């Protein structure tokens, strides 16, 4: 087990802890969730960089890195819906696409092949991470204002909320586009799955 793979697996461990802290109605707990999300995002940057730099790219890492990303994003978005901080339908579209592609990747991996991530998929992941960070920051700012830790006008927070909703909508569009891109670029692998089962 090399360091990049350990960093990837650490994201899977961090994710449920992050969700648990986020769902606790306490400003310090949610600030802790924000810190954990930043830490998880850093591991996402480091694992790929170190794997490429040190020649430690593995099929396991190629498969698990996007799985860890999807797990973190899915738990964050589900938490946002529970906290009424994100639109349910947008979250359903994003998570639905992610699990569909993850299912295809798993079936392909069963055949000892790997569906490579595309550049558009990397942009999609970045947009999702950015949207999650923005919504999480908005939740923390609201809690800090409620707790009297900072002073920000409610109008400013409302304006931020509108902007962050737009970020989530953009992430949803990129998620759908990258899903179509995945299917097109890996169509022969996917068609092979259906042929094997006929």
PDB file of C-alpha atoms in Angstrom:
ATOM      1  CA  UNK A   1       0.000   0.000   0.000  1.00  0.00           C
ATOM      2  CA  UNK A   2       1.700   3.193  -1.175  1.00  0.00           C
ATOM      3  CA  UNK A   3       1.230   6.721   0.208  1.00  0.00           C
ATOM      4  CA  UNK A   4      -1.131   7.980  -2.546  1.00  0.00           C
ATOM      5  CA  UNK A   5      -3.471   5.024  -1.927  1.00  0.00           C
ATOM      6  CA  UNK A   6      -3.332   5.611   1.839  1.00  0.00           C
ATOM      7  CA  UNK A   7      -4.339   9.251   1.252  1.00  0.00           C
ATOM      8  CA  UNK A   8      -7.217   8.089  -0.949  1.00  0.00           C
ATOM      9  CA  UNK A   9      -8.445   5.642   1.703  1.00  0.00           C
ATOM     10  CA  UNK A  10      -8.117   8.333   4.394  1.00  0.00           C
ATOM     11  CA  UNK A  11     -10.760  10.306   2.491  1.00  0.00           C
ATOM     12  CA  UNK A  12     -13.178   7.391   2.881  1.00  0.00           C
ATOM     13  CA  UNK A  13     -12.549   7.424   6.645  1.00  0.00           C
ATOM     14  CA  UNK A  14     -12.829  11.218   6.959  1.00  0.00           C
ATOM     15  CA  UNK A  15     -16.125  11.412   5.028  1.00  0.00           C
ATOM     16  CA  UNK A  16     -18.548   9.866   7.589  1.00  0.00           C
ATOM     17  CA  UNK A  17     -16.857  11.793  10.424  1.00  0.00           C
ATOM     18  CA  UNK A  18     -17.320  14.976   8.393  1.00  0.00           C
ATOM     19  CA  UNK A  19     -21.022  14.166   7.894  1.00  0.00           C
ATOM     20  CA  UNK A  20     -21.550  13.428  11.591  1.00  0.00           C
ATOM     21  CA  UNK A  21     -19.981  16.747  12.625  1.00  0.00           C
ATOM     22  CA  UNK A  22     -21.955  18.679  10.008  1.00  0.00           C
ATOM     23  CA  UNK A  23     -25.309  17.309  11.178  1.00  0.00           C
ATOM     24  CA  UNK A  24     -24.702  18.318  14.804  1.00  0.00           C
ATOM     25  CA  UNK A  25     -26.451  21.643  15.464  1.00  0.00           C
ATOM     26  CA  UNK A  26     -23.402  23.320  16.978  1.00  0.00           C
ATOM     27  CA  UNK A  27     -21.214  26.048  15.492  1.00  0.00           C
ATOM     28  CA  UNK A  28     -17.946  24.449  16.619  1.00  0.00           C
ATOM     29  CA  UNK A  29     -18.962  21.046  15.313  1.00  0.00           C
ATOM     30  CA  UNK A  30     -19.718  22.566  11.908  1.00  0.00           C
ATOM     31  CA  UNK A  31     -16.455  24.501  11.887  1.00  0.00           C
ATOM     32  CA  UNK A  32     -14.808  21.138  12.553  1.00  0.00           C
ATOM     33  CA  UNK A  33     -16.693  19.716   9.560  1.00  0.00           C
ATOM     34  CA  UNK A  34     -15.393  22.599   7.429  1.00  0.00           C
ATOM     35  CA  UNK A  35     -11.823  21.868   8.558  1.00  0.00           C
ATOM     36  CA  UNK A  36     -12.243  18.160   7.759  1.00  0.00           C
ATOM     37  CA  UNK A  37     -13.603  18.953   4.299  1.00  0.00           C
ATOM     38  CA  UNK A  38     -10.589  21.154   3.580  1.00  0.00           C
ATOM     39  CA  UNK A  39      -8.312  18.332   4.797  1.00  0.00           C
ATOM     40  CA  UNK A  40     -10.103  15.806   2.571  1.00  0.00           C
ATOM     41  CA  UNK A  41      -9.789  18.165  -0.407  1.00  0.00           C
ATOM     42  CA  UNK A  42      -6.044  18.475   0.209  1.00  0.00           C
ATOM     43  CA  UNK A  43      -5.666  14.672   0.236  1.00  0.00           C
ATOM     44  CA  UNK A  44      -7.504  14.618  -3.106  1.00  0.00           C
ATOM     45  CA  UNK A  45      -4.917  16.981  -4.585  1.00  0.00           C
ATOM     46  CA  UNK A  46      -1.960  15.192  -3.009  1.00  0.00           C
ATOM     47  CA  UNK A  47      -2.774  11.581  -3.859  1.00  0.00           C
ATOM     48  CA  UNK A  48      -2.855  12.177  -7.619  1.00  0.00           C
ATOM     49  CA  UNK A  49       0.180  14.479  -7.548  1.00  0.00           C
ATOM     50  CA  UNK A  50       2.311  12.046  -5.533  1.00  0.00           C
ATOM     51  CA  UNK A  51       1.215   9.065  -7.622  1.00  0.00           C
ATOM     52  CA  UNK A  52       2.286  10.808 -10.837  1.00  0.00           C
ATOM     53  CA  UNK A  53       5.488  12.286  -9.390  1.00  0.00           C
ATOM     54  CA  UNK A  54       6.724   9.034  -7.831  1.00  0.00           C
ATOM     55  CA  UNK A  55       5.456   6.666 -10.504  1.00  0.00           C
ATOM     56  CA  UNK A  56       3.045   5.060  -8.022  1.00  0.00           C
ATOM     57  CA  UNK A  57      -0.080   5.024 -10.183  1.00  0.00           C
ATOM     58  CA  UNK A  58      -2.001   1.777  -9.706  1.00  0.00           C
ATOM     59  CA  UNK A  59      -5.280   0.336 -10.979  1.00  0.00           C
ATOM     60  CA  UNK A  60      -6.456   0.336  -7.351  1.00  0.00           C
ATOM     61  CA  UNK A  61      -5.724   4.054  -7.051  1.00  0.00           C
ATOM     62  CA  UNK A  62      -7.341   4.860 -10.404  1.00  0.00           C
ATOM     63  CA  UNK A  63     -10.496   3.073  -9.274  1.00  0.00           C
ATOM     64  CA  UNK A  64     -10.634   4.206  -5.634  1.00  0.00           C
ATOM     65  CA  UNK A  65      -9.743   7.888  -6.087  1.00  0.00           C
ATOM     66  CA  UNK A  66     -13.014   8.817  -7.867  1.00  0.00           C
ATOM     67  CA  UNK A  67     -14.943   6.491  -5.528  1.00  0.00           C
ATOM     68  CA  UNK A  68     -13.560   8.373  -2.507  1.00  0.00           C
ATOM     69  CA  UNK A  69     -14.464  11.688  -4.168  1.00  0.00           C
ATOM     70  CA  UNK A  70     -18.016  10.524  -4.880  1.00  0.00           C
ATOM     71  CA  UNK A  71     -18.436   9.241  -1.312  1.00  0.00           C
ATOM     72  CA  UNK A  72     -17.349  12.560   0.202  1.00  0.00           C
ATOM     73  CA  UNK A  73     -19.489  14.639  -2.169  1.00  0.00           C
ATOM     74  CA  UNK A  74     -22.553  12.392  -1.741  1.00  0.00           C
ATOM     75  CA  UNK A  75     -22.425  12.552   2.071  1.00  0.00           C
ATOM     76  CA  UNK A  76     -21.975  16.330   1.951  1.00  0.00           C
ATOM     77  CA  UNK A  77     -24.917  16.831  -0.422  1.00  0.00           C
ATOM     78  CA  UNK A  78     -27.197  14.488   1.548  1.00  0.00           C
ATOM     79  CA  UNK A  79     -26.321  16.464   4.680  1.00  0.00           C
ATOM     80  CA  UNK A  80     -27.124  19.746   2.907  1.00  0.00           C
ATOM     81  CA  UNK A  81     -30.563  18.427   1.928  1.00  0.00           C
ATOM     82  CA  UNK A  82     -31.173  17.352   5.541  1.00  0.00           C
ATOM     83  CA  UNK A  83     -30.191  20.869   6.662  1.00  0.00           C
ATOM     84  CA  UNK A  84     -32.331  22.455   3.903  1.00  0.00           C
ATOM     85  CA  UNK A  85     -29.217  24.110   2.480  1.00  0.00           C
ATOM     86  CA  UNK A  86     -29.388  22.604  -1.022  1.00  0.00           C
ATOM     87  CA  UNK A  87     -32.065  21.857  -3.590  1.00  0.00           C
ATOM     88  CA  UNK A  88     -33.212  18.232  -3.321  1.00  0.00           C
ATOM     89  CA  UNK A  89     -33.702  17.736  -7.061  1.00  0.00           C
ATOM     90  CA  UNK A  90     -30.218  18.987  -7.948  1.00  0.00           C
ATOM     91  CA  UNK A  91     -28.685  16.715  -5.321  1.00  0.00           C
ATOM     92  CA  UNK A  92     -30.679  13.744  -6.650  1.00  0.00           C
ATOM     93  CA  UNK A  93     -29.440  14.400 -10.201  1.00  0.00           C
ATOM     94  CA  UNK A  94     -25.807  14.647  -9.081  1.00  0.00           C
ATOM     95  CA  UNK A  95     -25.887  11.571  -6.839  1.00  0.00           C
ATOM     96  CA  UNK A  96     -27.888   9.564  -9.383  1.00  0.00           C
ATOM     97  CA  UNK A  97     -25.309  10.227 -12.092  1.00  0.00           C
ATOM     98  CA  UNK A  98     -22.415   9.475  -9.735  1.00  0.00           C
ATOM     99  CA  UNK A  99     -23.793   6.104  -8.663  1.00  0.00           C
ATOM    100  CA  UNK A 100     -24.625   5.168 -12.258  1.00  0.00           C
ATOM    101  CA  UNK A 101     -21.057   5.833 -13.395  1.00  0.00           C
ATOM    102  CA  UNK A 102     -19.640   4.182 -10.277  1.00  0.00           C
ATOM    103  CA  UNK A 103     -21.721   1.088 -11.052  1.00  0.00           C
ATOM    104  CA  UNK A 104     -20.328   0.993 -14.590  1.00  0.00           C
ATOM    105  CA  UNK A 105     -16.776   1.448 -13.279  1.00  0.00           C
ATOM    106  CA  UNK A 106     -17.298  -1.434 -10.845  1.00  0.00           C
ATOM    107  CA  UNK A 107     -18.580  -3.752 -13.576  1.00  0.00           C
ATOM    108  CA  UNK A 108     -15.671  -2.808 -15.830  1.00  0.00           C
ATOM    109  CA  UNK A 109     -13.201  -3.343 -12.954  1.00  0.00           C
ATOM    110  CA  UNK A 110     -14.687  -6.825 -12.453  1.00  0.00           C
ATOM    111  CA  UNK A 111     -13.390  -7.575 -15.957  1.00  0.00           C
ATOM    112  CA  UNK A 112      -9.945  -6.320 -14.838  1.00  0.00           C
ATOM    113  CA  UNK A 113     -10.219  -3.190 -16.949  1.00  0.00           C
ATOM    114  CA  UNK A 114     -10.282   0.469 -15.879  1.00  0.00           C
ATOM    115  CA  UNK A 115     -12.463   3.335 -17.063  1.00  0.00           C
ATOM    116  CA  UNK A 116     -10.068   6.271 -17.201  1.00  0.00           C
ATOM    117  CA  UNK A 117     -11.101   9.637 -15.792  1.00  0.00           C
ATOM    118  CA  UNK A 118     -11.438  12.366 -18.404  1.00  0.00           C
ATOM    119  CA  UNK A 119     -10.385  16.004 -18.139  1.00  0.00           C
ATOM    120  CA  UNK A 120     -14.063  16.982 -18.031  1.00  0.00           C
ATOM    121  CA  UNK A 121     -14.550  14.605 -15.085  1.00  0.00           C
ATOM    122  CA  UNK A 122     -11.743  16.389 -13.232  1.00  0.00           C
ATOM    123  CA  UNK A 123     -13.419  19.761 -13.904  1.00  0.00           C
ATOM    124  CA  UNK A 124     -16.708  18.259 -12.692  1.00  0.00           C
ATOM    125  CA  UNK A 125     -15.100  17.088  -9.451  1.00  0.00           C
ATOM    126  CA  UNK A 126     -13.523  20.515  -8.922  1.00  0.00           C
ATOM    127  CA  UNK A 127     -16.893  22.222  -9.494  1.00  0.00           C
ATOM    128  CA  UNK A 128     -18.582  19.865  -7.019  1.00  0.00           C
ATOM    129  CA  UNK A 129     -15.878  20.430  -4.399  1.00  0.00           C
ATOM    130  CA  UNK A 130     -16.151  24.198  -4.910  1.00  0.00           C
ATOM    131  CA  UNK A 131     -19.957  24.145  -4.568  1.00  0.00           C
ATOM    132  CA  UNK A 132     -19.797  21.963  -1.448  1.00  0.00           C
ATOM    133  CA  UNK A 133     -17.155  24.213   0.120  1.00  0.00           C
ATOM    134  CA  UNK A 134     -19.220  27.321  -0.669  1.00  0.00           C
ATOM    135  CA  UNK A 135     -22.439  25.902   0.815  1.00  0.00           C
ATOM    136  CA  UNK A 136     -20.534  24.597   3.832  1.00  0.00           C
ATOM    137  CA  UNK A 137     -18.955  28.021   4.333  1.00  0.00           C
ATOM    138  CA  UNK A 138     -22.410  29.630   4.154  1.00  0.00           C
ATOM    139  CA  UNK A 139     -23.729  27.242   6.830  1.00  0.00           C
ATOM    140  CA  UNK A 140     -20.754  28.028   9.072  1.00  0.00           C
ATOM    141  CA  UNK A 141     -21.125  31.788   8.564  1.00  0.00           C
ATOM    142  CA  UNK A 142     -24.817  31.579   9.473  1.00  0.00           C
ATOM    143  CA  UNK A 143     -23.990  29.608  12.610  1.00  0.00           C
ATOM    144  CA  UNK A 144     -21.220  32.034  13.573  1.00  0.00           C
ATOM    145  CA  UNK A 145     -23.633  34.976  13.216  1.00  0.00           C
ATOM    146  CA  UNK A 146     -26.279  33.148  15.288  1.00  0.00           C
ATOM    147  CA  UNK A 147     -23.686  32.416  17.977  1.00  0.00           C
ATOM    148  CA  UNK A 148     -22.534  36.043  18.017  1.00  0.00           C
ATOM    149  CA  UNK A 149     -19.000  35.120  16.943  1.00  0.00           C
ATOM    150  CA  UNK A 150     -19.050  37.440  13.918  1.00  0.00           C
ATOM    151  CA  UNK A 151     -21.248  40.244  12.599  1.00  0.00           C
ATOM    152  CA  UNK A 152     -22.468  40.013   8.992  1.00  0.00           C
ATOM    153  CA  UNK A 153     -25.642  41.471   7.506  1.00  0.00           C
ATOM    154  CA  UNK A 154     -28.398  38.967   6.716  1.00  0.00           C
ATOM    155  CA  UNK A 155     -28.757  40.527   3.260  1.00  0.00           C
ATOM    156  CA  UNK A 156     -25.125  39.688   2.524  1.00  0.00           C
ATOM    157  CA  UNK A 157     -25.714  36.095   3.625  1.00  0.00           C
ATOM    158  CA  UNK A 158     -28.845  35.906   1.462  1.00  0.00           C
ATOM    159  CA  UNK A 159     -26.875  37.173  -1.550  1.00  0.00           C
ATOM    160  CA  UNK A 160     -24.186  34.581  -0.860  1.00  0.00           C
ATOM    161  CA  UNK A 161     -26.822  31.836  -0.713  1.00  0.00           C
ATOM    162  CA  UNK A 162     -28.078  32.758  -4.187  1.00  0.00           C
ATOM    163  CA  UNK A 163     -24.527  32.692  -5.578  1.00  0.00           C
ATOM    164  CA  UNK A 164     -23.797  29.332  -3.963  1.00  0.00           C
ATOM    165  CA  UNK A 165     -27.023  27.850  -5.342  1.00  0.00           C
ATOM    166  CA  UNK A 166     -25.798  28.916  -8.791  1.00  0.00           C
ATOM    167  CA  UNK A 167     -22.502  27.108  -8.144  1.00  0.00           C
ATOM    168  CA  UNK A 168     -24.398  23.911  -7.300  1.00  0.00           C
ATOM    169  CA  UNK A 169     -26.464  24.259 -10.474  1.00  0.00           C
ATOM    170  CA  UNK A 170     -23.263  24.642 -12.520  1.00  0.00           C
ATOM    171  CA  UNK A 171     -21.806  21.578 -10.793  1.00  0.00           C
ATOM    172  CA  UNK A 172     -24.955  19.632 -11.683  1.00  0.00           C
ATOM    173  CA  UNK A 173     -24.663  20.598 -15.366  1.00  0.00           C
ATOM    174  CA  UNK A 174     -20.986  19.603 -15.467  1.00  0.00           C
ATOM    175  CA  UNK A 175     -21.864  16.351 -13.698  1.00  0.00           C
ATOM    176  CA  UNK A 176     -24.382  15.480 -16.415  1.00  0.00           C
ATOM    177  CA  UNK A 177     -22.020  16.497 -19.240  1.00  0.00           C
ATOM    178  CA  UNK A 178     -19.126  14.482 -17.830  1.00  0.00           C
ATOM    179  CA  UNK A 179     -21.451  11.491 -17.437  1.00  0.00           C
ATOM    180  CA  UNK A 180     -22.320  11.629 -21.135  1.00  0.00           C
ATOM    181  CA  UNK A 181     -18.607  12.086 -21.925  1.00  0.00           C
ATOM    182  CA  UNK A 182     -17.739   9.006 -19.823  1.00  0.00           C
ATOM    183  CA  UNK A 183     -20.273   6.840 -21.631  1.00  0.00           C
ATOM    184  CA  UNK A 184     -19.139   8.002 -25.092  1.00  0.00           C
ATOM    185  CA  UNK A 185     -15.405   7.584 -24.397  1.00  0.00           C
ATOM    186  CA  UNK A 186     -15.866   4.170 -22.756  1.00  0.00           C
ATOM    187  CA  UNK A 187     -18.684   2.943 -25.001  1.00  0.00           C
ATOM    188  CA  UNK A 188     -16.769  -0.128 -26.210  1.00  0.00           C
ATOM    189  CA  UNK A 189     -16.084  -1.246 -22.641  1.00  0.00           C
ATOM    190  CA  UNK A 190     -19.736  -0.691 -21.730  1.00  0.00           C
ATOM    191  CA  UNK A 191     -21.008  -2.471 -24.852  1.00  0.00           C
ATOM    192  CA  UNK A 192     -18.684  -5.343 -23.978  1.00  0.00           C
ATOM    193  CA  UNK A 193     -20.415  -5.680 -20.613  1.00  0.00           C
ATOM    194  CA  UNK A 194     -23.809  -6.083 -22.270  1.00  0.00           C
ATOM    195  CA  UNK A 195     -22.479  -8.526 -24.867  1.00  0.00           C
ATOM    196  CA  UNK A 196     -20.981 -10.704 -22.131  1.00  0.00           C
ATOM    197  CA  UNK A 197     -24.368 -10.893 -20.399  1.00  0.00           C
ATOM    198  CA  UNK A 198     -26.397 -11.740 -23.508  1.00  0.00           C
TER     199      UNK A 198
END
